[in-house]
PDB file of C-alpha atoms in Angstrom:
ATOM      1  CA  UNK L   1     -51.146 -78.238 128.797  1.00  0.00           C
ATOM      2  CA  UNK L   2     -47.671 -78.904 127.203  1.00  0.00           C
ATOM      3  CA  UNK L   3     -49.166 -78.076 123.962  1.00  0.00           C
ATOM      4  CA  UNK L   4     -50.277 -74.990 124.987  1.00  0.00           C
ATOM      5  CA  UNK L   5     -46.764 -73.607 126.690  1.00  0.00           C
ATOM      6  CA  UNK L   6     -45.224 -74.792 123.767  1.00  0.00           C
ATOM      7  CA  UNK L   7     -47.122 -72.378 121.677  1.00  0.00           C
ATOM      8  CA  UNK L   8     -46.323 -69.563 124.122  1.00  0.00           C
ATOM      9  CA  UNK L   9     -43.038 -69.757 123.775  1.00  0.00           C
ATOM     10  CA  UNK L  10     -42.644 -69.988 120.208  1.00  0.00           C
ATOM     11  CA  UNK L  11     -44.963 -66.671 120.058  1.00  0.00           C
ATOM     12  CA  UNK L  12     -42.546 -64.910 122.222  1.00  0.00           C
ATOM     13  CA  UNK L  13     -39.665 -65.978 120.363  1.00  0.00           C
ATOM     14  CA  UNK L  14     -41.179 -64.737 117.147  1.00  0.00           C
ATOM     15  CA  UNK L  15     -41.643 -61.856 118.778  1.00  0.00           C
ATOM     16  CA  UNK L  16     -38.471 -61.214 120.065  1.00  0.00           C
ATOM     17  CA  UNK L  17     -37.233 -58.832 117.491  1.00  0.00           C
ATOM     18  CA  UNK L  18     -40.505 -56.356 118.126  1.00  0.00           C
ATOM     19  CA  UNK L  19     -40.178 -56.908 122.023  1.00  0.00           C
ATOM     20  CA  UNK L  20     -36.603 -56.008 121.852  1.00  0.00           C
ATOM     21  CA  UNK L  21     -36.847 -52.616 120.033  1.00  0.00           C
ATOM     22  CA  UNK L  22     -39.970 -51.650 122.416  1.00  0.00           C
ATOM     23  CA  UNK L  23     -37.505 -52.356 125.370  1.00  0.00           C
ATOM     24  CA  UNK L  24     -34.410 -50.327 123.250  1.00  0.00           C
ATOM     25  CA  UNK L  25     -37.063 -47.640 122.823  1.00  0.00           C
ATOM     26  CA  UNK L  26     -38.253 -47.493 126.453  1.00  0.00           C
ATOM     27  CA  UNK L  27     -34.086 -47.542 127.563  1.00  0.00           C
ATOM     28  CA  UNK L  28     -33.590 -44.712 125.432  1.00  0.00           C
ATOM     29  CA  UNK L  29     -36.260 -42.714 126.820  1.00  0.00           C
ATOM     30  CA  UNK L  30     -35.202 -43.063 130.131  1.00  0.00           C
ATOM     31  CA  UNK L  31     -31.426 -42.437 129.317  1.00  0.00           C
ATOM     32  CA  UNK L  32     -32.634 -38.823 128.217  1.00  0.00           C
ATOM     33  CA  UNK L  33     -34.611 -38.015 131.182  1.00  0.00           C
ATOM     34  CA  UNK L  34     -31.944 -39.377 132.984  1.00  0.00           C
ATOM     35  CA  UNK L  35     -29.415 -36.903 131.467  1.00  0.00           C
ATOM     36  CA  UNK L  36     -32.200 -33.818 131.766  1.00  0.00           C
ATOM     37  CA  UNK L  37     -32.295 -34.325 135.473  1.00  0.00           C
ATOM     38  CA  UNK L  38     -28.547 -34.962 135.897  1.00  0.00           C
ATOM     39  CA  UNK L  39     -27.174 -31.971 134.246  1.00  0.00           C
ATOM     40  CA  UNK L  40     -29.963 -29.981 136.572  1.00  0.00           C
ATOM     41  CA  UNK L  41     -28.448 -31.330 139.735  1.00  0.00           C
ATOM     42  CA  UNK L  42     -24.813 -30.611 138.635  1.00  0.00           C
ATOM     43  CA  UNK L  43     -25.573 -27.343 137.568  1.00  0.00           C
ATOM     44  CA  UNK L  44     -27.442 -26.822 141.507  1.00  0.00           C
ATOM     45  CA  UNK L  45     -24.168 -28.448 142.532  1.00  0.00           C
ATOM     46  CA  UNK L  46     -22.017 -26.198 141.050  1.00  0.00           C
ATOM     47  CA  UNK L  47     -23.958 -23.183 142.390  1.00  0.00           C
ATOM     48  CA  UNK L  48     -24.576 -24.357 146.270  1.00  0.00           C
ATOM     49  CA  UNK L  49     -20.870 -25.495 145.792  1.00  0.00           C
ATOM     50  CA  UNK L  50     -19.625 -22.219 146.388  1.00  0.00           C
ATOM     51  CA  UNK L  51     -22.085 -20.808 148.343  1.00  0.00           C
ATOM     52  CA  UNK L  52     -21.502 -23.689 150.951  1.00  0.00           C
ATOM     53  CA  UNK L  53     -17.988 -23.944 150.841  1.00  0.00           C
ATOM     54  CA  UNK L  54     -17.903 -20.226 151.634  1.00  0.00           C
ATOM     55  CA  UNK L  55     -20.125 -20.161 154.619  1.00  0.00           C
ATOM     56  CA  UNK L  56     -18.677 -23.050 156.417  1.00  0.00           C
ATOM     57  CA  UNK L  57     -15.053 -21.556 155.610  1.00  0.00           C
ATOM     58  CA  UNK L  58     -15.921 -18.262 157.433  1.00  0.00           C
ATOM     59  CA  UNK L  59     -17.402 -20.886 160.288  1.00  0.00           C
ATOM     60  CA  UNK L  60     -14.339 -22.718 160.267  1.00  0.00           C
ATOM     61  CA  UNK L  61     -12.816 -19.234 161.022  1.00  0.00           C
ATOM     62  CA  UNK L  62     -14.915 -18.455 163.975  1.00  0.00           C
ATOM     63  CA  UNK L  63     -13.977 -22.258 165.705  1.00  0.00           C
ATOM     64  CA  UNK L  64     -10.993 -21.624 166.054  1.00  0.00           C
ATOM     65  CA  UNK L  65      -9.314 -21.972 162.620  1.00  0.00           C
ATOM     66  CA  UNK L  66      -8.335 -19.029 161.483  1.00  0.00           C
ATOM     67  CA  UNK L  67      -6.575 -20.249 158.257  1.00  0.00           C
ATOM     68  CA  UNK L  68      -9.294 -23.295 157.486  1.00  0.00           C
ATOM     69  CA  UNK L  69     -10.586 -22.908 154.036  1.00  0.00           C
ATOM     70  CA  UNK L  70     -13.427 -25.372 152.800  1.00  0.00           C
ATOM     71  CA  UNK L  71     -14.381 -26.804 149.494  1.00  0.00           C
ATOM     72  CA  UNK L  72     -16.265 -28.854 147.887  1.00  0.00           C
ATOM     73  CA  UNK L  73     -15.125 -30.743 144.940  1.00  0.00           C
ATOM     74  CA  UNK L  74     -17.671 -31.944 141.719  1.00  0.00           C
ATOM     75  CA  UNK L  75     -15.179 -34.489 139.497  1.00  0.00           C
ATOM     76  CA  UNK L  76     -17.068 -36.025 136.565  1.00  0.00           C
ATOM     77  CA  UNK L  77     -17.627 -39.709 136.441  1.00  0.00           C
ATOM     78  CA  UNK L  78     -17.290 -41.449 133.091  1.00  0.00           C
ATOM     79  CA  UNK L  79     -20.530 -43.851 133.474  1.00  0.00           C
ATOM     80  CA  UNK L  80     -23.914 -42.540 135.190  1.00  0.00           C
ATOM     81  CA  UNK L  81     -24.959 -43.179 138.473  1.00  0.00           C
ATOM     82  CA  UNK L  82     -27.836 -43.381 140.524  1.00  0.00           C
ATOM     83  CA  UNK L  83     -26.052 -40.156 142.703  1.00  0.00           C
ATOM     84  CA  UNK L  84     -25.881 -38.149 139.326  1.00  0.00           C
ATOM     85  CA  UNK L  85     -22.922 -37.347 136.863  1.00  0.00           C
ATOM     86  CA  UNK L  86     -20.184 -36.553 139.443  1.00  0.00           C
ATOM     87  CA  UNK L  87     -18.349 -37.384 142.228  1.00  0.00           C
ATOM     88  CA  UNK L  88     -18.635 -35.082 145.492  1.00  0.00           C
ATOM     89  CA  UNK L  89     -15.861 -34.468 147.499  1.00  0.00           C
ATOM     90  CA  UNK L  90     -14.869 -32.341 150.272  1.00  0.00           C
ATOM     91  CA  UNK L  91     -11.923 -30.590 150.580  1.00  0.00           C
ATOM     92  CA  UNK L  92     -10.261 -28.894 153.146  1.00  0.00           C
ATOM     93  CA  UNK L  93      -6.705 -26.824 154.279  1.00  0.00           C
ATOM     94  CA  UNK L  94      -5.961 -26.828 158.210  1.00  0.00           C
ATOM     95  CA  UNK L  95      -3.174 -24.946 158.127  1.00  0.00           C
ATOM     96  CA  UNK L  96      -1.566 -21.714 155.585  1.00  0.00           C
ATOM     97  CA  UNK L  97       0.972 -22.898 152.716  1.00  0.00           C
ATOM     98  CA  UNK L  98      -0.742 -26.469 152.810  1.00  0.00           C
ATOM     99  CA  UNK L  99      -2.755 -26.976 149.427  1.00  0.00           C
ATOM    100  CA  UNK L 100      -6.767 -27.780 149.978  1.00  0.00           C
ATOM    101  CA  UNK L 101      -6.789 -31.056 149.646  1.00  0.00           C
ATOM    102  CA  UNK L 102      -9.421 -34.494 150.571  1.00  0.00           C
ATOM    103  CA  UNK L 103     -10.767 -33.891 154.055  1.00  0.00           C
ATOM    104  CA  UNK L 104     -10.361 -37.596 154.975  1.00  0.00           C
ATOM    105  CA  UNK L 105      -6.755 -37.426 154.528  1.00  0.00           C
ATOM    106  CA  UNK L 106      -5.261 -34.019 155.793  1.00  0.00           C
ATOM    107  CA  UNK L 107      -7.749 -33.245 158.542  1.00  0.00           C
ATOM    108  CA  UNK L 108      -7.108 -34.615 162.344  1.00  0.00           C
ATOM    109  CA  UNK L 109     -10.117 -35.769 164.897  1.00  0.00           C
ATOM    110  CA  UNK L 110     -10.041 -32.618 166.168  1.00  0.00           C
ATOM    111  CA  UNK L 111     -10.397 -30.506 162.889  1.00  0.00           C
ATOM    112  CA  UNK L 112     -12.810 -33.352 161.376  1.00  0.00           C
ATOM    113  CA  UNK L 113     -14.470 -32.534 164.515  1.00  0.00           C
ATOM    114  CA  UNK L 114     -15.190 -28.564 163.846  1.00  0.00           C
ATOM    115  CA  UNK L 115     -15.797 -29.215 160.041  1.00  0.00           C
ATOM    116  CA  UNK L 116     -18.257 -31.481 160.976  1.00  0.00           C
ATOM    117  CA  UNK L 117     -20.036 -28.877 163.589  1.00  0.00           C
ATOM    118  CA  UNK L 118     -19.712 -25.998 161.047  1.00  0.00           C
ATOM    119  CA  UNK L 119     -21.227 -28.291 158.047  1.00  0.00           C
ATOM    120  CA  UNK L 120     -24.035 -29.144 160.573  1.00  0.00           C
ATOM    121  CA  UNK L 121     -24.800 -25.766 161.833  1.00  0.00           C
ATOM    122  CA  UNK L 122     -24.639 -24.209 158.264  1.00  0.00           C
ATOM    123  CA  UNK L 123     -27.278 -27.020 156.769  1.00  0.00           C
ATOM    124  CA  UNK L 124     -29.398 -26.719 160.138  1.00  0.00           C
ATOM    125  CA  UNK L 125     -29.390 -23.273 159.148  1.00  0.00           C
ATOM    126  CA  UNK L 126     -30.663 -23.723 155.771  1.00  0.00           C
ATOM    127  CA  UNK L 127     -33.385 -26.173 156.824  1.00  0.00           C
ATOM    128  CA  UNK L 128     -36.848 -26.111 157.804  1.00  0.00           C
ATOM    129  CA  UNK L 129     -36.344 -29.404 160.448  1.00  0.00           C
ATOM    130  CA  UNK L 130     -38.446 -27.304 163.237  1.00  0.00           C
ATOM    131  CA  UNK L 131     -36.037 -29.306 166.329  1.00  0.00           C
ATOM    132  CA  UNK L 132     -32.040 -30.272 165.921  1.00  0.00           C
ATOM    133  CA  UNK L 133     -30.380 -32.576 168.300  1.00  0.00           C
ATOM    134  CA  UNK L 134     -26.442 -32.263 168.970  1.00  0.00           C
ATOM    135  CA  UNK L 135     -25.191 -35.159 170.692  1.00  0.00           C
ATOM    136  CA  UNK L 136     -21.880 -34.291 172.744  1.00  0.00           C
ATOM    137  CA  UNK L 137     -21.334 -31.347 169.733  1.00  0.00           C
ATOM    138  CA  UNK L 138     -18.812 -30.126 171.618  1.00  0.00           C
ATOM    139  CA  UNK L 139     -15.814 -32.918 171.344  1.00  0.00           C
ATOM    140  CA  UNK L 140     -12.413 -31.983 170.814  1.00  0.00           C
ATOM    141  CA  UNK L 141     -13.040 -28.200 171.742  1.00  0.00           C
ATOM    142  CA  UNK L 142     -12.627 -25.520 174.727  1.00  0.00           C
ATOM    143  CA  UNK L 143     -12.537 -22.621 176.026  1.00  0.00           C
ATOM    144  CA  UNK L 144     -13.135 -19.891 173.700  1.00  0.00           C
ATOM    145  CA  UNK L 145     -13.970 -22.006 171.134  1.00  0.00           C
ATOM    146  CA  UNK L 146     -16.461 -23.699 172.750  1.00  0.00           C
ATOM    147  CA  UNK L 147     -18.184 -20.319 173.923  1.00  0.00           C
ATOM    148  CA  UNK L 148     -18.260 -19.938 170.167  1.00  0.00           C
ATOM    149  CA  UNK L 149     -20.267 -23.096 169.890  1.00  0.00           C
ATOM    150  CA  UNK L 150     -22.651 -22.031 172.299  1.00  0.00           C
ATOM    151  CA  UNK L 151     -23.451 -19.043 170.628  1.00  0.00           C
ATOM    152  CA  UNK L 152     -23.771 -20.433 166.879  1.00  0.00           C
ATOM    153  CA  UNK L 153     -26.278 -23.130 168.707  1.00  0.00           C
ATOM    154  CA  UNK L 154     -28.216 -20.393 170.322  1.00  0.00           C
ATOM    155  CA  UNK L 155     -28.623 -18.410 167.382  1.00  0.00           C
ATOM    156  CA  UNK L 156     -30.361 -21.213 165.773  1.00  0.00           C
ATOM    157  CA  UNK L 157     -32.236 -21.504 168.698  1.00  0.00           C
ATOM    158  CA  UNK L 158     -34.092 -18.600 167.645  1.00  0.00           C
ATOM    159  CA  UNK L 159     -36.457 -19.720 164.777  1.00  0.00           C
ATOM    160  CA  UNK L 160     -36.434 -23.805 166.072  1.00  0.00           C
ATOM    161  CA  UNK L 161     -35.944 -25.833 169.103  1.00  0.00           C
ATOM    162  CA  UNK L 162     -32.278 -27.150 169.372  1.00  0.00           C
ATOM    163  CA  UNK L 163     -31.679 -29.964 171.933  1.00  0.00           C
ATOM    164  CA  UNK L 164     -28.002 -30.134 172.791  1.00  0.00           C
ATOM    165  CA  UNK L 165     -25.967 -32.850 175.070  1.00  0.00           C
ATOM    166  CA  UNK L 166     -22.656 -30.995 176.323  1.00  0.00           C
ATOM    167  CA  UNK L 167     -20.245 -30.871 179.271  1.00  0.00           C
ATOM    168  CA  UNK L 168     -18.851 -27.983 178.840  1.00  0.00           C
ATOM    169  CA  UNK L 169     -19.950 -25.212 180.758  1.00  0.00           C
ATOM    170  CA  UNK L 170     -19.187 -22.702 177.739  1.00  0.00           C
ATOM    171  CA  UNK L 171     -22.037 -24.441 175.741  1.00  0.00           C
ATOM    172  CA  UNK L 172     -24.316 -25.240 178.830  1.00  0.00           C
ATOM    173  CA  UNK L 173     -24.294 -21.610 180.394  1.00  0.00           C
ATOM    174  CA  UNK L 174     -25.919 -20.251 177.024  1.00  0.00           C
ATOM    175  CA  UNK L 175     -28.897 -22.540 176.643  1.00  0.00           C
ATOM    176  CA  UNK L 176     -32.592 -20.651 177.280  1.00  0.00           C
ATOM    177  CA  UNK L 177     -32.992 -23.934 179.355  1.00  0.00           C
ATOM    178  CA  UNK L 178     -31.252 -26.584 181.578  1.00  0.00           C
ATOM    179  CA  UNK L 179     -31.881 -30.010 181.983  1.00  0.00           C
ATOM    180  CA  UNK L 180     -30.184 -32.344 183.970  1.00  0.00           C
ATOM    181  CA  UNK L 181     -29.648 -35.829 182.941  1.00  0.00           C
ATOM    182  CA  UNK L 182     -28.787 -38.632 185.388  1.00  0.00           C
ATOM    183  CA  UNK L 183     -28.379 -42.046 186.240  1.00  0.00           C
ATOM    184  CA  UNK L 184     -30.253 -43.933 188.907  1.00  0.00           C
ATOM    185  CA  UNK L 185     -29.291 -47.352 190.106  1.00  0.00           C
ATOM    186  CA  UNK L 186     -31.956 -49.315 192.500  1.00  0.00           C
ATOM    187  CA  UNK L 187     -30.927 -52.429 193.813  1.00  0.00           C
ATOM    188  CA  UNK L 188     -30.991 -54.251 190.009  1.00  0.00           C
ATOM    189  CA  UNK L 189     -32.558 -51.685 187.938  1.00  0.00           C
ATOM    190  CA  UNK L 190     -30.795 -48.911 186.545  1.00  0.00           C
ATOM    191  CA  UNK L 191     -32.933 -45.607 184.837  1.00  0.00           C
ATOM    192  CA  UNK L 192     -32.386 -42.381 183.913  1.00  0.00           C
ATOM    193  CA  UNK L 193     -33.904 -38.910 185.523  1.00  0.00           C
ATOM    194  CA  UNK L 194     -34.274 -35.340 183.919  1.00  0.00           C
ATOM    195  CA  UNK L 195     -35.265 -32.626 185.672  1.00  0.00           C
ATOM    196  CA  UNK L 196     -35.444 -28.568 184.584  1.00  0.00           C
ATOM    197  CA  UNK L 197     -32.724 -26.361 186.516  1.00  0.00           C
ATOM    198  CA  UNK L 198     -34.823 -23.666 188.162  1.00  0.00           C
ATOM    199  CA  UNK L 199     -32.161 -20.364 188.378  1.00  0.00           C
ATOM    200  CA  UNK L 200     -30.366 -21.417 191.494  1.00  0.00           C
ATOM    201  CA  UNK L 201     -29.922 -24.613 190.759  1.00  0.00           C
ATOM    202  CA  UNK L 202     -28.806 -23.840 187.299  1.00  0.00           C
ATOM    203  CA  UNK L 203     -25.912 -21.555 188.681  1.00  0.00           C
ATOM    204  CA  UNK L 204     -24.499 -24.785 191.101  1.00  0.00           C
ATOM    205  CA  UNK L 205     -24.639 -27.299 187.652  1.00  0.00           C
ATOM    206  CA  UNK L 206     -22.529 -24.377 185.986  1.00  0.00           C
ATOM    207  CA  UNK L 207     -20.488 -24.291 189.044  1.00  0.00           C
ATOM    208  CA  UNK L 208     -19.954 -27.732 189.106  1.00  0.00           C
ATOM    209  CA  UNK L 209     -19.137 -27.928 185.358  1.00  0.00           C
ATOM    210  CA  UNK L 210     -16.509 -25.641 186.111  1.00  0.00           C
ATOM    211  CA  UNK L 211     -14.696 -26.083 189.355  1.00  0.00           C
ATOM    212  CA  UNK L 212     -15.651 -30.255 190.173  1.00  0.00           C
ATOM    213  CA  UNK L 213     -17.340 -31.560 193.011  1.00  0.00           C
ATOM    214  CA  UNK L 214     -16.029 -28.999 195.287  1.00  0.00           C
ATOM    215  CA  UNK L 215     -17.460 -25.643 194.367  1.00  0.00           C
ATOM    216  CA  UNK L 216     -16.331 -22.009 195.979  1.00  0.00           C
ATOM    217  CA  UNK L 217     -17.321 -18.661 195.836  1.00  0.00           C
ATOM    218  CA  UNK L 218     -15.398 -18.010 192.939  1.00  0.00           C
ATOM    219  CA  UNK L 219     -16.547 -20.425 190.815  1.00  0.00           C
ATOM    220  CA  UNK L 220     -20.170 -19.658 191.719  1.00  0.00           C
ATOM    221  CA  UNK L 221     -19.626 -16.171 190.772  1.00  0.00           C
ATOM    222  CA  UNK L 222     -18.228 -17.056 187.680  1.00  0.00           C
ATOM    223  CA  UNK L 223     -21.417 -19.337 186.609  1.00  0.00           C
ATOM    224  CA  UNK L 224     -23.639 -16.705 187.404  1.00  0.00           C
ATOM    225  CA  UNK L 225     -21.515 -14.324 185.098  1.00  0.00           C
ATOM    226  CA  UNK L 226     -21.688 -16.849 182.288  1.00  0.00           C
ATOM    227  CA  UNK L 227     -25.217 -17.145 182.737  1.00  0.00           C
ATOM    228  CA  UNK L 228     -25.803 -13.308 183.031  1.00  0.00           C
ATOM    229  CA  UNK L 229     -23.631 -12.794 179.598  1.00  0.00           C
ATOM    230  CA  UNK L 230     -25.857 -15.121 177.955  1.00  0.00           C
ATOM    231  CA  UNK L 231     -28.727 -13.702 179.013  1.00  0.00           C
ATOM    232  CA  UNK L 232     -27.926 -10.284 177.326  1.00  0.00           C
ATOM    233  CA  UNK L 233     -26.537 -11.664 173.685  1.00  0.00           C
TER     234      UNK L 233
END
């Protein structure tokens, strides 16, 4: 009845001083755990900080960057947030004489490219994920750099199952196991086939990788010596 709402409200109005300092209590409380966790993740922050930005520096070094240095950057915030007490930024210098500065602004597709690989492969590393897929990992590299690639992917390899998309025969030659992946059109239906390269087969997808279409003697020899070389690292 009207009566009785009416009386409900007036009790919680009277009230309102006592409900107020139970909620001030409760905010307070939760404030201070808020602050214990906080200053434990920016004190884990400040330690895997270093340890991080070390790691993927000397990974930077082996893709091909020789002078790439890697940081990341904790910068207090004033007001607390639901990401902790700090701001996390990474920082990065390309090139010698050029001061480490925000990744997002000094870095170019292909650089963003291999910091991105070397962050992945480092955390991969770290993890316990027991598979990894790379999806075209290899963009904006070659040659020796990609070979490189290849060989930080296999070494993960080695405790978990890594899945990796590539066209480059660098990458492809140093896989424990080839798949190819193609397309199928019937008529009006389109799907896609994967078979296992048997050891033959995986020397002429090498091959082809390499040379085009048209593949010679020399280019099959030089599959089969990729292949080999992997074989025995």
């Amino acid at each position: 009845s009207l009566q009785i709402t009416l009386e409900d409200e007036l009790l919680t109005l009277e009230q309102a001083d006592v409900q107020l300092g139970e909620i001030s209590h409760a905010v307070g409380a939760v404030e201070s755990q808020y602050f214990t966790v906080a200053k434990q993740l920016t004190a884990s922050r400040q330690k895997m900080a270093k340890q991080l930005g070390d790691k993927v520096t000397e990974n930077l070094h082996q893709l091909g960057m020789p002078h790439g240095q890697f940081k990341i950057a904790l910068e207090a915030i004033e007001s607390p947030a639901i990401n902790g007490m700090e701001r996390v930024e990474f920082q990065v210098r390309a090139n010698p004489g050029q001061p480490v500065q925000s990744m997002t602004k000094v870095a170019s597709g292909g650089e963003l490219a291999r910091i991105s690989r070397a962050v992945q492969v480092i955390a991969a590393g770290t993890g316990r994920i027991p598979t990894l897929i790379f999806d075209e990992v290899d963009t904006g590299v070659g040659g020796a750099v990609a070979e490189m690639v290849g060989h930080l992917l296999r070494k993960l390899g080695e405790d978990r199952q890594i899945i990796c998309v590539t066209h480059l025969p660098q990458v492809a030659s140093l896989a424990h196991h080839h798949y190819s992946v193609n397309k199928l059109t019937e008529k009006e239906n389109t799907r896609t086939q994967i078979s296992q390269l048997l050891e033959k087969e995986r020397v002429n997808e090498i091959a082809r990788m390499l040379g085009g279409i048209k593949m010679t003697k020399q280019t099959l020899s030089h599959a089969r010596e990729m292949i080999d070389q992997a074989s025995r690292s």
